[in-house]
Coordinates of C-alpha atoms in Angstrom, one line a residue:
X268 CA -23.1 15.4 24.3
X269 CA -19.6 14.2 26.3
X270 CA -22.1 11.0 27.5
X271 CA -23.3 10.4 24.2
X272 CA -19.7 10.3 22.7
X273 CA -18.2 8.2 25.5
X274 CA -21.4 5.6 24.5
X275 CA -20.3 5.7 20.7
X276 CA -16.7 5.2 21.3
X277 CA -16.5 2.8 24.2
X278 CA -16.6 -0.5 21.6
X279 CA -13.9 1.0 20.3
X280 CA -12.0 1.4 22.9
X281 CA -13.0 -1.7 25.3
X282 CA -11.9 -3.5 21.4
X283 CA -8.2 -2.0 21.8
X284 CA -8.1 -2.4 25.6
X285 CA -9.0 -6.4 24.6
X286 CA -6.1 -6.2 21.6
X287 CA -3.7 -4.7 23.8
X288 CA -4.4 -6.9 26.9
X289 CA -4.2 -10.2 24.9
X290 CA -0.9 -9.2 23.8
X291 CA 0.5 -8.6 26.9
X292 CA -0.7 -12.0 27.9
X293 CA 0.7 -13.6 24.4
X294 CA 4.2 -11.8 25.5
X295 CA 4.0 -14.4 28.8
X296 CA 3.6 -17.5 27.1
X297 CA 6.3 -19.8 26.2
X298 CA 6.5 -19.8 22.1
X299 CA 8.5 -22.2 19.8
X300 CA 11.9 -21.3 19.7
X301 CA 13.7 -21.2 16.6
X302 CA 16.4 -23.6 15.7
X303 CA 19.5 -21.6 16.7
X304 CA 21.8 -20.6 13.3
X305 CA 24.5 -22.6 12.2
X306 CA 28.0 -21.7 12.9
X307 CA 28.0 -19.8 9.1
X308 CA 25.1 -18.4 9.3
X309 CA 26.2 -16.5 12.8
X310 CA 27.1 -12.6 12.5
X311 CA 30.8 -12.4 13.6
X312 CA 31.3 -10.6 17.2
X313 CA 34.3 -9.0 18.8
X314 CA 35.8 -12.5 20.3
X315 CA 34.4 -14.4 17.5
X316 CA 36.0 -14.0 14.0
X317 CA 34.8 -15.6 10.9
X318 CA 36.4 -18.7 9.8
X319 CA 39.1 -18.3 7.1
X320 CA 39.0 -22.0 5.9
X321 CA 35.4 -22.3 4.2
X322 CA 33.9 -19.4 1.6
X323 CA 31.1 -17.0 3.1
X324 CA 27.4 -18.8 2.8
X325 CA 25.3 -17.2 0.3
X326 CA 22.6 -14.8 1.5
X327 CA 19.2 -16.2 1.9
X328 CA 16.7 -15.2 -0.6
X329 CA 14.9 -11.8 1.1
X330 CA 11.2 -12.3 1.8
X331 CA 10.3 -8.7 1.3
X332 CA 6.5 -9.1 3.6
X333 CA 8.5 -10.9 6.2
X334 CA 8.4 -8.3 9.2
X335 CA 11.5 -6.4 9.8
X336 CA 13.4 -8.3 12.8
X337 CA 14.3 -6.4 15.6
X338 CA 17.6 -4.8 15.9
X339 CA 19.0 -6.8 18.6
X340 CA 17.7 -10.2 16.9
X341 CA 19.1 -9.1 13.4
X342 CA 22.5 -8.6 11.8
X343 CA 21.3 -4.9 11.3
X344 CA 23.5 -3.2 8.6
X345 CA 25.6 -0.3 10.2
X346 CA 24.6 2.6 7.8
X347 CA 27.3 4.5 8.5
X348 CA 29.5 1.9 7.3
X349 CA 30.3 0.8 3.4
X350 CA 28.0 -1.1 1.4
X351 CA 28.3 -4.7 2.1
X352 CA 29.9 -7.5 -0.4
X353 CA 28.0 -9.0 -3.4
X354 CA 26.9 -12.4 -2.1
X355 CA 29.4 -14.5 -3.6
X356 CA 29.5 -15.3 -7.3
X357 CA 27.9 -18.1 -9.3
X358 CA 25.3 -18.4 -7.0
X359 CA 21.3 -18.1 -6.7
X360 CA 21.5 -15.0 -4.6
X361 CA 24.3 -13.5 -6.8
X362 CA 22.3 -13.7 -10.0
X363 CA 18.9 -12.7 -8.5
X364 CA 20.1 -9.9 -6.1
X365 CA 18.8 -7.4 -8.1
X366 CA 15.3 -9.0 -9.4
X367 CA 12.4 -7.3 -9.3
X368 CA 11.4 -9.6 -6.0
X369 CA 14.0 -7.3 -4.1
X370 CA 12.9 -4.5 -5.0
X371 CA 11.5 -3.6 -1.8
X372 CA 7.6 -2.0 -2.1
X373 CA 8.0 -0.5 1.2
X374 CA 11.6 0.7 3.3
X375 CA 10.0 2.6 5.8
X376 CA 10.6 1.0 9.1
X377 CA 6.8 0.6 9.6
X378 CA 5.8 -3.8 10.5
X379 CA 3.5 -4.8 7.5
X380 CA 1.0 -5.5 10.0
X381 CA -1.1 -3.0 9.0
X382 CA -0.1 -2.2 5.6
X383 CA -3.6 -2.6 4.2
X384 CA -2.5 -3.3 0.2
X385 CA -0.2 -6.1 0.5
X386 CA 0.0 -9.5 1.6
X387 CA 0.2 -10.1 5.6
X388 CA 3.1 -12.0 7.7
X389 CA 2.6 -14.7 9.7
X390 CA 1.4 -13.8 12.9
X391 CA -0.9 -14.9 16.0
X392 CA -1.0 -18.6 15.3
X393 CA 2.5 -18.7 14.3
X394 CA 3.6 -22.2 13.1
X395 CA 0.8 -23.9 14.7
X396 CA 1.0 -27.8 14.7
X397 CA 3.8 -27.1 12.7
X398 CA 1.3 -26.3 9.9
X399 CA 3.7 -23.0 8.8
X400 CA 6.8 -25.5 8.2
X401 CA 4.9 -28.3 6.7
X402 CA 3.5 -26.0 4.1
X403 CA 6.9 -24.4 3.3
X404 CA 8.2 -27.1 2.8
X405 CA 6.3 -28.0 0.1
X406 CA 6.4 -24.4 -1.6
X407 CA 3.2 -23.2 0.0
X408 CA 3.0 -20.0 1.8
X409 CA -0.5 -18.7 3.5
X410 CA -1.2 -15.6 5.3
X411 CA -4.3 -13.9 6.9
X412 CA -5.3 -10.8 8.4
X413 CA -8.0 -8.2 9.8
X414 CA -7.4 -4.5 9.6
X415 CA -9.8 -1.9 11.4
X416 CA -10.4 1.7 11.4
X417 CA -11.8 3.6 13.6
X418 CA -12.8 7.4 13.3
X419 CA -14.3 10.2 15.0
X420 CA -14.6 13.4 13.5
X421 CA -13.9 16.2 16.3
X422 CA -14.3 19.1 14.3
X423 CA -16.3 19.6 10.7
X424 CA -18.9 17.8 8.7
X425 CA -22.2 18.1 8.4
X426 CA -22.6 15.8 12.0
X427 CA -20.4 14.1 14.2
X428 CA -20.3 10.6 14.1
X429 CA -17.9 7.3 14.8
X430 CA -17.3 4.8 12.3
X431 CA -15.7 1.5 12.0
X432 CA -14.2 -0.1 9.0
X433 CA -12.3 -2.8 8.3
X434 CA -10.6 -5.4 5.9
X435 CA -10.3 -9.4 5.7
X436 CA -7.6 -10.9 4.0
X437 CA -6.5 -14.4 3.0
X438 CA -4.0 -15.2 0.3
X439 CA -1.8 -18.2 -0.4
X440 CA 1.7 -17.9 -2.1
X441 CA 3.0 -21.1 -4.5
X442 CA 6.6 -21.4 -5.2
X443 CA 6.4 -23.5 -8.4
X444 CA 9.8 -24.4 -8.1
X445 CA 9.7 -26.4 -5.1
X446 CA 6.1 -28.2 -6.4
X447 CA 6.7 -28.5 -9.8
X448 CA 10.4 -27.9 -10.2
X449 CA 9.5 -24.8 -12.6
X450 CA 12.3 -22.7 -11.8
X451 CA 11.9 -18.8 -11.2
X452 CA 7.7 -19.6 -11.2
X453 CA 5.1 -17.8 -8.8
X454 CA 1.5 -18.3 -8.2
X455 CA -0.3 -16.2 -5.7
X456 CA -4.2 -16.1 -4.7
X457 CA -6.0 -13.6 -2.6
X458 CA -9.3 -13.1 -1.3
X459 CA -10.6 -9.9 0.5
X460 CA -13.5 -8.7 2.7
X461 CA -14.7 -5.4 3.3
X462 CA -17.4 -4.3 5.5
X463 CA -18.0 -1.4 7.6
X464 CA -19.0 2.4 7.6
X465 CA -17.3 5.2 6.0
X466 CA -16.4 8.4 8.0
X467 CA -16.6 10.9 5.2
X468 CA -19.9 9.8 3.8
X469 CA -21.4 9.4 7.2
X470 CA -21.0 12.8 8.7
X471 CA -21.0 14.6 5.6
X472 CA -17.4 15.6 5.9
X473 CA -17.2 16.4 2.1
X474 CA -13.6 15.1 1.7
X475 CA -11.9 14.3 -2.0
X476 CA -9.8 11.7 0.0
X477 CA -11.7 9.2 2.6
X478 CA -10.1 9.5 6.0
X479 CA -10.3 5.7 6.3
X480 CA -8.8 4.5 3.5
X481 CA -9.6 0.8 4.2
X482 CA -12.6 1.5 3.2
X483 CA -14.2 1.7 -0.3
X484 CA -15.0 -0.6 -3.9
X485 CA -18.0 -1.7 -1.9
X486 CA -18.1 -3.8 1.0
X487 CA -17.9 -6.8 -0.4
X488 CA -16.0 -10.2 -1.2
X489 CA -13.8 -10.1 -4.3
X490 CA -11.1 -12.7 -5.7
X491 CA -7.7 -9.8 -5.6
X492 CA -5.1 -11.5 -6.7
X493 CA -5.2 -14.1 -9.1
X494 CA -1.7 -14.2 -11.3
X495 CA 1.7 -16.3 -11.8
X496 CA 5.1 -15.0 -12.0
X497 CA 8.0 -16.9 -14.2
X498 CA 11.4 -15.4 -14.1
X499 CA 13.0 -15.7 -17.2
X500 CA 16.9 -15.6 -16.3
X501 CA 18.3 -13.2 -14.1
X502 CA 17.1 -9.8 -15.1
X503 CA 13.9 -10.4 -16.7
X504 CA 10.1 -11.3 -15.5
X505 CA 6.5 -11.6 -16.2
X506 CA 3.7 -11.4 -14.5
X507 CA -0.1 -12.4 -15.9
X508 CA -3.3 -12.7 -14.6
X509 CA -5.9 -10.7 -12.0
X510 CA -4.1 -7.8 -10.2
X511 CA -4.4 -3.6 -10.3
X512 CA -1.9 -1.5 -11.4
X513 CA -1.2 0.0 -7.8
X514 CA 0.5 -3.2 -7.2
X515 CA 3.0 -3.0 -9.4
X516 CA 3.2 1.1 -10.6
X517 CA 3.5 3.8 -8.2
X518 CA 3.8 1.9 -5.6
X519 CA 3.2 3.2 -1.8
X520 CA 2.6 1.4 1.1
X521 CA -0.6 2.2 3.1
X522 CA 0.7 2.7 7.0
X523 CA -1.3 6.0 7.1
X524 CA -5.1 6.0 7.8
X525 CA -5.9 9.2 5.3
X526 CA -6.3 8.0 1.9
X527 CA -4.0 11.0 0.6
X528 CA -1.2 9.3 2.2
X529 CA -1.8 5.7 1.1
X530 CA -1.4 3.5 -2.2
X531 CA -0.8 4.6 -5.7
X532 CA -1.1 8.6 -6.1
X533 CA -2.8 7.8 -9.5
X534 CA -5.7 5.8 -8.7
X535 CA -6.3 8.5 -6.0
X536 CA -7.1 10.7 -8.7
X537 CA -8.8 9.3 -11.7
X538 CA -10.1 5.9 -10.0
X539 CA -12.4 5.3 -12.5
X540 CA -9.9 3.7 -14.7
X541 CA -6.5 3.3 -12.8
X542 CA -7.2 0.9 -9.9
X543 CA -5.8 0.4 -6.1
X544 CA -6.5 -2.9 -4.2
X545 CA -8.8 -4.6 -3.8
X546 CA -10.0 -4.1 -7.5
X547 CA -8.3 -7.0 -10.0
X548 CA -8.2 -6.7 -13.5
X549 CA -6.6 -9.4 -16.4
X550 CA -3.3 -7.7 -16.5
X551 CA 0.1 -8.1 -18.1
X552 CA 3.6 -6.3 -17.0
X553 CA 7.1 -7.3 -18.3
X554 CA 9.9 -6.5 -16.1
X555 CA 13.8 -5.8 -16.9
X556 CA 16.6 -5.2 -14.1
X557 CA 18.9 -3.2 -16.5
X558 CA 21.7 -2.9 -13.8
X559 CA 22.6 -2.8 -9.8
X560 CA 19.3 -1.6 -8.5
X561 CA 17.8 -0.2 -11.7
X562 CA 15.0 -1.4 -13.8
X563 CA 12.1 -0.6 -16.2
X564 CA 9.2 -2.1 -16.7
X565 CA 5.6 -1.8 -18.5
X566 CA 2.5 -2.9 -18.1
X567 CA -1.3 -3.4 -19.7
X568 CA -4.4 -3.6 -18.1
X569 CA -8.1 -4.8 -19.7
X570 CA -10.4 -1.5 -18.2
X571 CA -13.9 -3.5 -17.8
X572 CA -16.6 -0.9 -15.6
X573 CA -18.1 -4.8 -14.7
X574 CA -14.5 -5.4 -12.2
X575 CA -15.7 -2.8 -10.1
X576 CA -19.3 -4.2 -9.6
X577 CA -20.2 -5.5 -6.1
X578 CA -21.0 -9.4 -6.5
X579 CA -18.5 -12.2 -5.9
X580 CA -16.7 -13.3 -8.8
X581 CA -13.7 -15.1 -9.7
X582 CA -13.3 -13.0 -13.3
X583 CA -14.9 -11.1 -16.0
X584 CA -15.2 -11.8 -19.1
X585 CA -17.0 -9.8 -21.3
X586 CA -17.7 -5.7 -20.7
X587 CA -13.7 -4.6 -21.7
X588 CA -13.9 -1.0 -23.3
X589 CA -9.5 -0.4 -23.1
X590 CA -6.1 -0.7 -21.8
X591 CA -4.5 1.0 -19.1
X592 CA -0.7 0.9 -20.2
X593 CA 1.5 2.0 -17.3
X594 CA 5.7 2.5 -17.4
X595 CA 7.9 3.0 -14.7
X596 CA 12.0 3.0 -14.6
X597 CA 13.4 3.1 -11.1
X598 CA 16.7 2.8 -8.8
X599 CA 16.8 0.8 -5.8
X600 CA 20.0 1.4 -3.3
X601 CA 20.8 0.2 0.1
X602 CA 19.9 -3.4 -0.7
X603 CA 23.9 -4.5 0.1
X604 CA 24.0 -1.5 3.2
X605 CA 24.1 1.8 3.9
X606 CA 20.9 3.9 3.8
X607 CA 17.8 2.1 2.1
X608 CA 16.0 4.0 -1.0
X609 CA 13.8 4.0 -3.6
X610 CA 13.2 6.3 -6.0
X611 CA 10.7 5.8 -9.1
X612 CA 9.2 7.7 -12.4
X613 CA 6.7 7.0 -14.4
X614 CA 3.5 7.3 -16.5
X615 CA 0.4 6.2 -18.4
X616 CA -1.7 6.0 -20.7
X617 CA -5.7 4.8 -21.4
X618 CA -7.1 4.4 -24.8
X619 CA -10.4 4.2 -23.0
X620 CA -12.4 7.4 -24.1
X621 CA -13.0 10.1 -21.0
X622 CA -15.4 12.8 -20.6
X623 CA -14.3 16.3 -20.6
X624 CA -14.9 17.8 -17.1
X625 CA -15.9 21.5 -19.1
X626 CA -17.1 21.1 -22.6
X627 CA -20.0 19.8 -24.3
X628 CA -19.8 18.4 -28.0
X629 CA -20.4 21.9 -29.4
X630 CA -17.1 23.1 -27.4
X631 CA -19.5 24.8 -24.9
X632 CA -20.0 24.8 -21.4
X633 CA -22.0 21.2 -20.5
X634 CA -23.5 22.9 -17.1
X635 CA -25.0 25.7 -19.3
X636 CA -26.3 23.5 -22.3
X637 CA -26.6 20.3 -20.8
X638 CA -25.5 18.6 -24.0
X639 CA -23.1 15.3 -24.0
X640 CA -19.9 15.8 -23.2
X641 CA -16.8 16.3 -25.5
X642 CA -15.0 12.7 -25.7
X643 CA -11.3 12.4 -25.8
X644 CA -9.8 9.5 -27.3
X645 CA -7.5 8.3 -24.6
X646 CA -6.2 9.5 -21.3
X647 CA -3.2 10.5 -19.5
X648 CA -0.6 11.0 -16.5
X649 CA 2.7 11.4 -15.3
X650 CA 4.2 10.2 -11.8
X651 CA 7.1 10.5 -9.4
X652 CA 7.5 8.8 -5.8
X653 CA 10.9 8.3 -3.6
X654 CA 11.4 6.9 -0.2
X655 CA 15.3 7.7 1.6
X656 CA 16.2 6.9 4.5
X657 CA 18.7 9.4 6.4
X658 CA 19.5 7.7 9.8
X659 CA 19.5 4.4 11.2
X660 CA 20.2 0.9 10.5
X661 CA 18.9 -1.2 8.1
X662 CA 18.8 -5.1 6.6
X663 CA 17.9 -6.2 3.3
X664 CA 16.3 -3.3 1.6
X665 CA 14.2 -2.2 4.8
X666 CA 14.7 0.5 7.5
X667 CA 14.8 -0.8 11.2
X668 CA 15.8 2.6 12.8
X669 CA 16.1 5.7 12.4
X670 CA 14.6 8.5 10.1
X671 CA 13.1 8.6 7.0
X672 CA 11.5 10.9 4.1
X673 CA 9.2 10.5 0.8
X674 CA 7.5 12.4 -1.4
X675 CA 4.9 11.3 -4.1
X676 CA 3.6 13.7 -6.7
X677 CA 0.9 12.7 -9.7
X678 CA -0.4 14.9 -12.8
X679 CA -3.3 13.7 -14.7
X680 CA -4.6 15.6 -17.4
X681 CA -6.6 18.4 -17.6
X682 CA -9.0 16.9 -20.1
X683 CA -10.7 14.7 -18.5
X684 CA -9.5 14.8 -14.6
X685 CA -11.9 16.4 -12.3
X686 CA -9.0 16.1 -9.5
X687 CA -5.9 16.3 -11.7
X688 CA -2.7 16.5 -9.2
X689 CA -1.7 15.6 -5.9
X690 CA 1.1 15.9 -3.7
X691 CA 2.3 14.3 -0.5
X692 CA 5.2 14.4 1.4
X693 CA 6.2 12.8 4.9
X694 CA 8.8 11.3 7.1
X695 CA 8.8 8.0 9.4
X696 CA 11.0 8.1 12.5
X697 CA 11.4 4.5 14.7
X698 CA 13.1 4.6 17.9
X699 CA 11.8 7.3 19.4
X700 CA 11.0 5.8 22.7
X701 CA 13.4 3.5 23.7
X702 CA 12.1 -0.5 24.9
X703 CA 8.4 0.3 23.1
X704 CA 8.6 -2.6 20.9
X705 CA 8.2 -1.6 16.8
X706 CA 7.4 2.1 17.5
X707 CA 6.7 4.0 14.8
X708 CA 5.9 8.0 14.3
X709 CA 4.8 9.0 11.1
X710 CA 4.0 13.0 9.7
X711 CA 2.3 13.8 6.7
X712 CA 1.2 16.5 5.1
X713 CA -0.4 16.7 1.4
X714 CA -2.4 18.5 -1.1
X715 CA -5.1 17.1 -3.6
X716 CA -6.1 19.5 -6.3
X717 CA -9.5 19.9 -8.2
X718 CA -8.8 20.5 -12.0
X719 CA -9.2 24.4 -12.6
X720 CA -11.2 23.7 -15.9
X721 CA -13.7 21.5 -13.4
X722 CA -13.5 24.8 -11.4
X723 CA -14.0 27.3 -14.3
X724 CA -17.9 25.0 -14.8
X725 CA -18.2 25.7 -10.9
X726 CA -18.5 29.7 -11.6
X727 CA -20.7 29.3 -14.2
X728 CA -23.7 27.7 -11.6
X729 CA -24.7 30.4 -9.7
X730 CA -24.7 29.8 -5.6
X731 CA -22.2 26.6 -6.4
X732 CA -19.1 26.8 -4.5
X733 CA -15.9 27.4 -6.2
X734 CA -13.7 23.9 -5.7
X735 CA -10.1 24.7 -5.3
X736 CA -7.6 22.4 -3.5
X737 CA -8.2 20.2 -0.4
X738 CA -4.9 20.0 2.3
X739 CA -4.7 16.9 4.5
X740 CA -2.5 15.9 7.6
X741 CA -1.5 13.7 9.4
X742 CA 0.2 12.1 12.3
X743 CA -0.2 8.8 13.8
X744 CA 2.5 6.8 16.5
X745 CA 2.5 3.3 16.2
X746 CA 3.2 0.3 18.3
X747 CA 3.5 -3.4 17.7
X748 CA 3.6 -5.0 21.6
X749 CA 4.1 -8.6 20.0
X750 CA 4.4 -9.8 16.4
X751 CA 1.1 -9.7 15.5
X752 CA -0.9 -6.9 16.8
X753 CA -0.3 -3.3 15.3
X754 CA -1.8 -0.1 17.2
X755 CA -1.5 2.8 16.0
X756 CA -3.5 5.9 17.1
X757 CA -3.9 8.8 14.9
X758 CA -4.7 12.5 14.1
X759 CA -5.9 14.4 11.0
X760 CA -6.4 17.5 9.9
X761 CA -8.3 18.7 6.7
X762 CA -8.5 22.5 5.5
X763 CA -10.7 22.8 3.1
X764 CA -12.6 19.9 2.6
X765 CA -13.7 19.1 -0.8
X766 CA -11.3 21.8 -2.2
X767 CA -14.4 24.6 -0.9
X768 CA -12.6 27.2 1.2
X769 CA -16.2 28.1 2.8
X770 CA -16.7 24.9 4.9
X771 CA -15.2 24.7 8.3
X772 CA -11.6 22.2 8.3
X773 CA -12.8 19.2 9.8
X774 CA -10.5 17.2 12.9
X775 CA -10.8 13.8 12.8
X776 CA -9.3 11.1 15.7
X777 CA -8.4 7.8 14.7
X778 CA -7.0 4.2 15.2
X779 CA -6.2 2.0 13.0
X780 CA -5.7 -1.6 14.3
X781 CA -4.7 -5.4 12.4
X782 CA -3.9 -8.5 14.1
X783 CA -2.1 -11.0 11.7
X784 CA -3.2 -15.0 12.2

């Protein structure tokens, strides 16, 4: 059995040996330097004081996906320190420092390398030619990706098997103001790729949450992102076009493998209607920044069953059946100095029609009369999520040492949710071995809870098992040895997959890997 499993997991390993050998070698060549910062644009040092003469530059608009620069490299905010200044007044990054484009999705201190739900940063091919600075220039902003995870399951399932799974992404990124002179105007374009095997599925591991979370919505080509942005002022926005609503409500990042751990809590649970990436729907949200760090927003979203079919298409037309109409209100800090955070609430609502999980028409058991379901008219659910950093240093809304903590928790309702609540709760911790370049460990432990009314119909099918919660962990260390390659080896632990306390918890080794190009 030990031959066999060395044979199934060598690829994967010779794969990360190649990864992590190339970018040894890429740390050896010469690269473009950057042009050196101006005199202003230099953080002061002991010797060196500002000068007195000429007003402060204003701060450079934050490009949240950028990867967070290196402490050495960056004028790192001292978190023990006050807040810094307001950038100075009666400029562009005065009146926009608190749009929604800073609010940042992610202040972990995890590189967006492998953050599987977002767009990617530049990476292996750099400004190639000069092709990077020739597109900025001219408002144009591309970025490309592959993401793969590998599993193993150690312990549990119905076999034991190694799978691979992984994720292509291209997008582009127009800034209307610099090609059309539209002020405050966004267009953004992405195209995904999915292929691969699926751990869960393939050795029968029984799991409510995929321990590959990468994979999933078919493997498949779909048009993600497809939607403009226009600012209108300096507190309000909107957004139209193809997106999903765990893009913009709930937000999480995705830097752990296990599914319970990654994305919106919400389309975790009822997936059927509230969607994650790569799924895109015809979507509108308005957005208000009602003070320093606070906003609200809102948001509707055409439900069409035809968006999550498998063929290549740009959009659908035809097939709607409701709305998904999400709000959030929520309180960025740290984006001046001092600790980041972000703390969020919210909820929804979908006048599409859902199934009971119990009841039949009559108000009687469906599993003992097999009759219809009972239809409710709309359905329902409530949300909370925060991220805080506690230690460290950190530089325009994003954590680049120390420790961290979040906590997400999601209720949908009891109606019509066959898995109607989760929790999860983690920290992220970087620095924790000193010269390993973008080191990252992240804990996490979580529950995911099967409805009790889905449970009550369990009893009532003699030699069914009784469903009650499923508990997932998780740990996973990551490294990024140059820019553009993330490794990050993991562990996870599931008691009581499926919710079923009778099946054995299943052990699962993984690593995830992306390369940005």
């Amino acid at each position: 059995m030990i031959v066999t499993t060395v044979r199934r997991i060598a690829p994967v390993l010779g794969a990360a040996g190649l990864l992590t050998g190339a970018s040894a070698y890429a740390q050896t060549r010469p690269t473009d330097a950057a042009p050196p910062p101006t005199d202003t644009q230099k953080p002061p040092t002991d010797t060196q004081k500002p000068p007195t003469a000429k007003p402060a530059a204003p701060s450079a608009p934050v490009d949240i996906g950028a990867p967070a620069p290196a402490p050495e490299a960056a004028s790192a905010t001292d978190t023990q320190a006050p807040a810094n200044a307001a950038p100075p007044a009666n400029t562009p990054a005065a009146r926009r420092r608190y749009t929604h484009a800073l609010h940042p999705y992610d202040t972990s201190p995890n590189a967006p390398i492998g953050d599987t739900r977002y767009q990617a940063p530049p990476g292996l091919f750099g400004d190639w030619r000069k092709t990077r600075t020739y597109l900025g220039k001219r408002g144009i902003a591309v970025s490309a990706r592959y993401a793969s995870e590998s599993a193993w399951n150690v312990t549990g399932g119905e076999r034991e098997k190694v799978t691979e799974t992984g994720q292509f992404d291209v997008g582009a990124k127009f800034d209307l103001d610099t090609i059309a002179g539209i002020d405050g105007g966004t267009f953004q374009a992405t195209v995904t790729w999915r292929r691969g095997r699926n751990l869960s599925d393939d050795a029968g591991l029984n799991t409510l949450q995929q321990v590959q979370e990468v994979y999933g919505r078919g493997q498949t080509v779909r048009v993600t992102e497809l939607w403009y942005q226009q600012k209108l002022g300096d507190q309000v926005e909107v957004k139209l076009g193809r997106t999903n609503p765990g893009a913009d409500f709930a937000v999480f990042s995705c830097h752990f493998m296990n599914l319970t751990f990654c994305g919106a809590q919400p389309g975790n649970l009822v997936g059927d209607y509230w969607t994650n990436w790569p799924i895109a729907q015809w979507a509108g949200i308005l957005h208000a920044d009602v003070g320093h760090g606070a906003y609200v927003q809102i948001g509707g979203y055409v439900e069409n069953p035809n968006d999550l079919k498998n063929s290549f298409f740009i959009a659908r037309f035809r097939g709607a059946n409701g709305v998904l109409i999400p709000v959030e209100a929520g309180w960025t800090r740290g984006l001046d100095g001092g600790h980041v955070g972000a703390y969020k609430i919210g909820g929804w609502y979908s006048t599409t029609k859902g199934d009971d999980v119990l009841l039949d028409i009559d108000r009687r058991p469906i599993v003992i009369t097999g009759l219809a379901p009972l239809r409710h008219s709309g359905r329902y659910g409530v949300f909370a999520s925060m991220q805080q950093q506690i230690t460290g240093t950190s530089k325009d809304g994003k954590a680049l040492t120390g420790l961290g903590v979040f906590a997400n928790v999601t209720q949908a309702d009891r109606a019509t949710s066959v898995t109607d609540n989760q929790v999860a709760l983690g920290v992220f911790y970087k620095g924790l071995l000193p010269g390993v370049s973008g080191d990252v460990l992240g804990v996490a432990v979580g529950r995911t809870n099967v409805n009790g009314r889905a449970a009550q119909a369990d009893t009532l099918v003699p030699g069914t098992p009784v469903r009650d919660a499923e508990y997932a962990a998780e740990l996973y260390y990551s490294i990024t040895p140059v820019p553009w390659l993330e490794l990050q080896p993991n562990v996870q632990l599931i008691h009581h997959p499926g919710g079923v306390k009778t099946l054995s918890d299943v052990g699962v080794l993984g690593l995830k890997a992306a390369i940005t190009l």
